[in-house]
């Protein structure tokens, strides 16, 4: 069948199969015209541009694109397209779906059988909304947990990762002999990211790995063996490089090793515009990736130029037709195994439209089991389990935040811009604890700052990381940002009052948290547990007799650092984890470091009234106006035309107010080293500024300046009583002329005429409240 199809396909249809477009930037009519092989939905995409669209709209959209792909009215062969999605911890793009713990938490479980059940549930929920392909499982073996994607790996131990991979692939796809996935509750799986994405130097996402060939094979290559043995359908190639050669252009590894030596029979897909990072390539032109062995280009917003370039080269004969046919054959074989050629449209397939399966009680039960088994107990001085009949205080800024406990890749790419209302049927850690204690006849109060009226018998303080994804989570040191350490003081105050304290940490990686370990009487690592926070209470809260209802089963999936760098020593080794049988042996206080100069979010450029370290706040004018660097307030600039004062925002003097008498004035953030935000630009990140305007100027524009060009877009600074978080896509600034690889003034807000506004925060992100039009 495959040979017959290829024999009937035009060259245009063949090239179309090699290209995948993102939902943001493609229409059903485009599929009719270009015969694309696939679409995907990125972390911030969704039907009609709404990544929070309800489930029925996803299924309706799936039908529209499918029907366009099989339209044969122009005489074409009408090969059905497949829809790929990042369902990396459950069907996590869809409101109401079951959200499982992220992989690092699953790695703590040491339970491959449960992994297979999780994969099966994820596949079934994906099928409800009409998709057929998940970009999972991630089989990275993180070696440096400063890497922003570390939580996507099960463990730093390749044997543990390899023991899980086959189980997850079976859960998603069924048995290796399964040749009609759509007839059952299955989807295509994709192991990623080939190869050594977890082994980059210093944990830099999309960076270079300088490891030996032996480590490349024995650490990072090990999980691909069981994946291929279980019949994984697709492999996604990494952004990263090995010894200076980008994987997406590495023929030796992609073709020589993966396809030839490892006998991978599915197709290879690239990552999001990763082809543009190959030497000699751009996002729009890269035949090198195809020749290296990539079969399908993930070209989300650049698919048209990629298609046009590949077609022109194929017609000119500069790309061998044999290589094109091989890539097309691999893609068609996977589609045939899926059962796509005989299946009806998505809404008429088994499980489609079964919205009762999204977050079904039996699915949430499995997720809750995974939460229980993933918890790792690092300290217990006799305070756990908690008695259900007592008065419990639940404190910490993570106590009642389902988005935070779910992490990145949850409803949005970064897992930000959402709140508890977006998780129907889910349970926060705090709510789960409250329910468990009250069910036992006790009482519980959720009080994030730790304040209370009635003295509690015990306190649980929930703290840790806030959501991030990919390079947005890269760090220079294994330590929390300073603004996330306030719960340390809450623990100290409660402990000083003689109140037993249990620390519950939300995190995607092991971090230096010695102050919390010292201040708490018990310390539990909850990782990123997802939607079923009640699983934490199952283990922490005992029964009426004071006995555990469930014991701690989790073991560290990676070593825990003694300081902010794992290279400086291990506090708890890989595999460590107490249970309720472990005796309380007394606690020797750990050394506490001053981490203020090590921490800090590289995405945060201005906050709490001050620029980030090594940044400057500047006021610039035009002509003879002398610029002024603002270090203290109040201050005057531009000959007295600008008055800078403090304004309260979240904290006292947490914003800076600029009262401008008239003329042109520009508020700028400068970094004299030059900032490279090319990765962020490729990934649809925005420049965000939180501000309030009391008096609107005649004109305003937001932009960025570098030695090699600047870019601006108009900003409507209408006066209002509230602060608003404006966002301008970095792509807009690049398209307007800014050199995003070298910006020494990455933030500029320029006004003309009298104005009065305050800036509270400037950062990179994707959770704008108001997106600035690119005009």
XYZ file of C-alpha atoms in Angstrom, residues 183-638:
456
model
C -9.526 1.003 16.834
C -8.630 1.045 20.527
C -7.768 3.665 23.155
C -4.258 4.405 21.884
C -2.181 7.160 20.337
C 1.247 7.500 18.754
C 4.113 8.034 21.186
C 7.334 9.967 20.653
C 10.523 9.551 22.640
C 12.530 12.735 22.973
C 14.911 14.458 22.676
C 17.500 12.512 20.719
C 20.248 12.742 21.980
C 21.762 13.979 25.296
C 19.368 16.858 25.848
C 19.862 16.150 29.551
C 23.641 16.247 29.259
C 24.368 19.771 28.060
C 27.242 21.630 29.672
C 26.121 23.538 32.774
C 22.530 22.438 32.157
C 21.935 25.026 29.440
C 18.797 24.240 27.457
C 19.457 23.851 23.725
C 23.169 23.993 24.566
C 26.164 21.818 23.742
C 27.168 18.541 25.340
C 30.901 17.932 25.361
C 30.678 14.470 26.936
C 32.475 11.408 25.620
C 30.975 9.022 23.105
C 30.802 6.387 25.840
C 28.673 8.648 28.070
C 26.558 9.640 25.096
C 25.815 5.968 24.478
C 25.657 4.542 27.993
C 23.826 7.376 29.775
C 21.718 9.205 27.241
C 21.306 6.524 24.603
C 20.279 3.748 26.978
C 16.520 4.576 27.178
C 16.095 4.473 23.400
C 16.704 0.718 23.292
C 13.546 -0.281 25.195
C 11.554 2.443 23.424
C 12.416 1.006 20.013
C 11.874 -2.542 21.265
C 8.339 -1.540 22.290
C 7.692 -0.108 18.847
C 7.748 3.619 19.563
C 6.382 5.306 16.444
C 8.326 8.568 16.394
C 11.497 10.077 17.800
C 11.965 13.802 18.267
C 15.457 15.179 17.728
C 16.920 17.578 20.263
C 17.640 21.280 19.916
C 20.987 20.606 21.567
C 24.310 19.647 20.086
C 27.025 17.115 20.803
C 30.608 18.263 20.546
C 29.494 21.330 18.639
C 27.231 19.673 16.050
C 23.497 20.301 16.335
C 21.542 17.059 16.600
C 19.017 18.195 14.017
C 21.842 18.240 11.464
C 23.839 15.260 12.751
C 23.687 12.566 10.062
C 26.001 10.251 11.980
C 23.661 10.042 14.975
C 20.216 10.460 13.436
C 20.725 8.221 10.424
C 23.831 6.221 11.279
C 22.966 5.366 14.881
C 19.206 5.786 15.386
C 17.924 4.515 12.048
C 20.640 2.134 10.904
C 22.353 0.687 13.989
C 19.372 0.850 16.379
C 16.943 -0.138 13.614
C 14.347 2.499 14.425
C 11.553 2.006 11.926
C 9.288 4.962 12.685
C 9.838 8.542 11.581
C 12.011 11.299 13.002
C 10.541 14.721 13.731
C 12.490 17.847 14.630
C 11.702 20.156 17.528
C 10.137 23.627 17.269
C 12.091 25.381 14.469
C 15.209 23.535 15.668
C 16.350 23.195 12.070
C 17.076 26.924 12.134
C 19.947 26.323 14.572
C 21.793 23.921 12.271
C 24.983 25.353 10.807
C 24.223 27.150 7.557
C 20.466 27.085 8.121
C 17.729 29.529 9.007
C 14.194 28.868 10.197
C 13.092 29.288 6.591
C 15.751 27.270 4.760
C 17.391 24.040 5.927
C 17.791 21.088 3.547
C 20.584 19.886 5.850
C 18.043 18.574 8.371
C 16.364 16.332 5.799
C 19.706 15.017 4.618
C 20.748 14.327 8.204
C 17.753 12.051 8.662
C 14.917 14.262 9.885
C 11.735 13.067 8.171
C 9.288 15.730 9.350
C 10.092 19.398 9.960
C 8.363 20.928 12.957
C 8.118 24.359 11.355
C 5.309 25.918 13.383
C 5.294 29.421 11.926
C 7.850 28.929 9.139
C 6.213 26.032 7.354
C 5.442 27.951 4.167
C 9.040 28.953 3.400
C 10.309 25.521 4.454
C 7.793 23.878 2.121
C 8.659 26.230 -0.729
C 12.403 25.722 -0.330
C 12.197 21.935 -0.123
C 9.887 21.832 -3.134
C 12.192 24.006 -5.213
C 15.195 21.847 -4.326
C 13.296 18.656 -5.066
C 12.188 19.985 -8.443
C 15.749 21.057 -9.203
C 17.107 17.668 -8.174
C 19.430 19.049 -5.483
C 17.678 16.924 -2.874
C 17.671 13.239 -3.906
C 14.206 11.889 -4.575
C 15.266 8.685 -2.868
C 15.699 10.551 0.415
C 12.321 12.276 0.012
C 10.617 8.969 -0.733
C 12.269 7.319 2.259
C 11.026 10.057 4.591
C 7.517 9.927 3.113
C 7.469 6.135 3.420
C 8.376 6.292 7.095
C 5.609 8.796 7.764
C 3.034 6.779 5.810
C 3.989 3.539 7.574
C 3.350 5.184 10.926
C 0.011 6.525 9.697
C -0.893 3.051 8.458
C -0.020 1.504 11.820
C -2.196 4.135 13.466
C -5.085 2.904 11.330
C -5.508 6.362 9.880
C -6.246 5.283 6.314
C -9.376 3.362 7.311
C -10.515 5.487 10.247
C -13.384 7.981 9.992
C -13.055 11.624 10.972
C -11.910 12.248 14.563
C -15.374 12.824 16.042
C -16.568 9.421 14.809
C -13.707 7.372 16.260
C -13.897 5.362 19.493
C -13.659 7.523 22.662
C -14.184 10.782 20.749
C -16.501 13.179 22.523
C -16.557 11.073 25.706
C -16.012 14.172 27.813
C -16.871 12.202 30.944
C -13.496 10.511 30.520
C -11.620 13.787 31.014
C -10.687 13.757 34.683
C -12.846 10.695 35.248
C -12.932 9.515 38.878
C -11.073 6.311 38.041
C -8.387 8.346 36.263
C -8.004 10.743 39.186
C -7.679 7.739 41.501
C -4.636 6.562 39.553
C -3.146 10.061 39.575
C -3.684 10.265 43.335
C -1.905 6.940 43.749
C 1.005 8.355 41.756
C 1.147 11.403 44.024
C 1.240 9.197 47.134
C 3.999 7.003 45.766
C 6.103 9.945 44.540
C 6.427 11.722 47.907
C 9.933 11.598 49.363
C 10.441 12.046 53.100
C 13.796 13.665 53.906
C 13.227 14.428 57.584
C 10.793 13.399 60.304
C 11.438 14.268 63.917
C 8.386 12.379 65.104
C 5.692 14.812 63.926
C 4.338 12.682 61.081
C 1.794 11.296 60.540
C -0.473 14.173 61.509
C -3.372 13.331 63.792
C -6.654 13.833 61.912
C -8.509 15.217 64.934
C -6.212 18.157 65.572
C -6.209 21.839 64.652
C -4.037 22.201 61.555
C -2.618 25.389 60.059
C -1.837 25.145 56.327
C 0.568 27.922 55.355
C 2.941 28.867 52.574
C 2.399 30.563 49.230
C 1.903 27.183 47.502
C -0.795 25.898 49.843
C -3.798 26.486 47.622
C -2.433 26.802 44.080
C -3.178 23.957 41.664
C -1.373 25.648 38.774
C 1.766 25.961 40.857
C 1.711 22.340 41.992
C 1.177 21.262 38.373
C 4.140 23.181 36.936
C 4.914 24.043 33.331
C 3.229 22.412 30.325
C -0.129 22.759 32.062
C -2.879 24.471 30.026
C -0.260 27.004 28.888
C 3.345 26.473 27.830
C 4.823 27.953 30.994
C 1.945 26.879 33.229
C 1.309 30.542 34.039
C -1.668 32.853 33.614
C -4.064 30.314 35.129
C -5.645 29.776 38.545
C -7.704 27.216 40.461
C -10.812 28.038 38.435
C -9.154 26.412 35.412
C -8.966 23.041 37.187
C -12.520 21.740 37.688
C -12.533 18.669 39.892
C -8.909 19.099 40.965
C -7.639 19.438 44.530
C -4.891 21.689 45.855
C -2.458 20.349 48.443
C -3.992 22.628 51.081
C -7.551 21.638 50.275
C -6.616 17.972 50.372
C -5.064 18.384 53.819
C -8.082 20.331 55.056
C -10.485 17.659 53.824
C -8.488 14.867 55.450
C -8.242 16.575 58.839
C -11.885 17.620 58.904
C -12.969 14.117 57.918
C -11.186 12.931 61.061
C -13.022 15.377 63.277
C -10.338 18.073 63.338
C -10.189 21.558 61.893
C -7.904 23.226 59.387
C -7.274 26.767 58.212
C -5.456 27.739 54.999
C -3.431 30.869 55.760
C -0.588 31.461 53.285
C 1.292 33.922 55.527
C 1.041 31.643 58.549
C -1.119 33.942 60.658
C -3.735 32.403 62.908
C -6.341 33.236 65.547
C -6.628 29.889 67.312
C -3.293 28.294 68.099
C -2.826 25.223 65.866
C -1.556 21.866 67.035
C 0.651 21.602 63.952
C 1.407 23.477 60.742
C 2.119 22.409 57.186
C 4.007 24.986 55.115
C 3.807 24.474 51.327
C 6.517 26.296 49.386
C 8.876 25.945 46.438
C 9.228 26.745 42.772
C 6.734 28.530 40.552
C 5.927 27.136 37.076
C 8.339 27.312 34.161
C 9.120 25.357 31.002
C 12.177 24.794 28.830
C 14.932 27.419 28.927
C 12.736 29.732 30.961
C 13.639 27.480 33.868
C 17.416 27.432 33.339
C 19.287 28.515 36.483
C 22.804 29.456 37.423
C 22.508 27.841 40.849
C 20.304 25.203 42.493
C 18.457 27.607 44.759
C 15.058 29.266 44.971
C 14.601 32.850 43.872
C 14.745 35.226 46.865
C 11.051 36.122 46.559
C 10.147 32.444 47.037
C 11.961 32.035 50.356
C 9.511 33.999 52.543
C 8.025 30.707 53.841
C 11.378 30.014 55.522
C 10.631 32.782 57.989
C 7.088 31.486 58.432
C 8.542 28.111 59.434
C 10.974 29.738 61.874
C 8.251 31.800 63.548
C 5.941 28.841 63.957
C 8.730 26.639 65.226
C 9.776 29.320 67.747
C 6.242 29.221 69.128
C 6.519 25.513 69.760
C 4.237 24.569 66.866
C 5.402 21.436 64.999
C 6.149 22.320 61.382
C 5.949 20.083 58.319
C 7.528 21.512 55.158
C 6.075 20.345 51.832
C 8.173 21.373 48.858
C 6.816 21.857 45.336
C 9.739 21.558 42.941
C 10.856 20.266 39.583
C 14.348 19.455 40.836
C 16.503 19.023 43.928
C 17.511 22.422 45.312
C 19.537 23.850 48.166
C 16.932 24.431 50.896
C 18.976 23.991 54.084
C 17.128 26.820 55.887
C 13.818 25.008 55.403
C 15.294 21.649 56.382
C 16.600 23.237 59.592
C 13.387 25.107 60.418
C 10.951 22.254 59.857
C 10.366 19.219 62.049
C 9.544 17.163 58.968
C 10.353 17.727 55.312
C 8.497 16.199 52.355
C 9.337 16.622 48.658
C 6.096 16.619 46.673
C 7.738 17.417 43.297
C 5.076 18.689 40.845
C 2.124 16.484 41.786
C -0.499 17.819 39.368
C -4.240 17.967 39.846
C -4.634 15.460 42.698
C -3.174 17.263 45.689
C -5.195 15.034 47.988
C -2.527 12.386 47.495
C -0.240 14.406 49.762
C -2.778 14.274 52.601
C -3.194 10.510 52.119
C 0.350 10.026 53.381
C 0.761 12.945 55.796
C -2.495 12.550 57.730
C -2.878 9.392 59.772
C -5.928 7.458 60.880
C -7.944 7.835 64.081
C -5.502 5.551 65.901
C -2.570 7.744 64.912
C -1.238 5.184 62.437
C -0.281 5.960 58.825
C -2.957 5.375 56.224
C -0.241 5.096 53.557
C 3.497 4.940 54.070
C 6.120 6.970 52.222
C 7.319 4.997 49.215
C 9.228 7.601 47.185
C 12.993 7.541 46.771
C 15.084 10.386 45.398
C 15.374 10.090 41.598
C 18.518 12.222 41.769
C 20.992 13.292 44.417
C 20.072 16.263 46.621
C 22.686 19.054 46.785
C 24.498 20.115 49.947
C 25.046 23.605 48.524
C 23.812 25.450 45.454
C 25.957 23.290 43.184
C 25.787 19.498 43.184
C 29.499 19.439 42.346
C 30.122 20.740 45.866
C 28.690 17.676 47.537
C 25.594 15.590 48.137
C 23.314 16.039 51.147
C 21.030 13.093 50.334
C 22.131 10.487 47.768
C 20.182 9.074 44.852
C 17.699 6.544 46.235
C 17.378 8.166 49.654
C 13.972 8.381 51.271
C 12.660 7.707 54.766
C 9.445 5.926 55.681
C 7.381 5.672 58.834
C 9.507 2.832 60.179
C 12.598 5.053 60.296
C 13.393 6.189 63.862
C 13.758 9.874 64.728
C 17.504 10.172 65.206
C 17.801 13.859 65.991
C 18.744 16.596 63.572
C 22.138 18.198 63.201
C 21.720 21.721 61.899
C 22.905 22.175 58.335
C 25.078 25.136 57.312
C 23.047 27.968 55.804
C 24.517 30.003 52.957
C 23.852 33.543 51.867
C 22.384 32.833 48.442
C 21.175 36.331 47.594
C 23.917 36.846 45.027
C 23.449 33.389 43.502
C 19.702 33.254 43.052
C 17.590 35.367 40.781
C 15.372 34.744 37.836
C 17.140 35.620 34.580
C 13.703 36.359 33.084
C 13.057 39.101 35.670
C 14.663 42.412 34.682
C 12.918 44.873 36.999
C 11.012 44.135 40.196
C 10.290 45.600 43.662
C 11.509 49.016 42.577
C 14.931 47.965 41.349
C 16.551 46.530 38.235
C 18.085 43.071 38.370
C 21.761 42.654 39.213
C 24.040 44.035 36.487
C 21.133 46.013 35.019
C 20.537 49.759 35.096
C 17.411 51.933 35.049
C 17.955 54.876 32.698
C 16.045 57.978 31.598
C 16.980 59.217 28.134
C 15.810 62.179 26.085
C 16.665 63.575 22.681
C 19.205 66.023 21.353
C 21.160 67.739 24.122
C 19.228 66.048 26.933
C 21.681 64.265 29.190
C 20.629 60.771 30.183
C 20.335 59.892 33.854
C 20.885 56.597 35.636
C 18.330 56.208 38.414
C 19.724 54.616 41.573
C 17.709 56.324 44.317
C 14.380 58.116 44.502
C 13.114 60.754 44.405
C 15.208 61.863 41.447
C 15.013 64.369 38.591
C 16.089 63.771 35.000
C 16.210 65.516 31.632
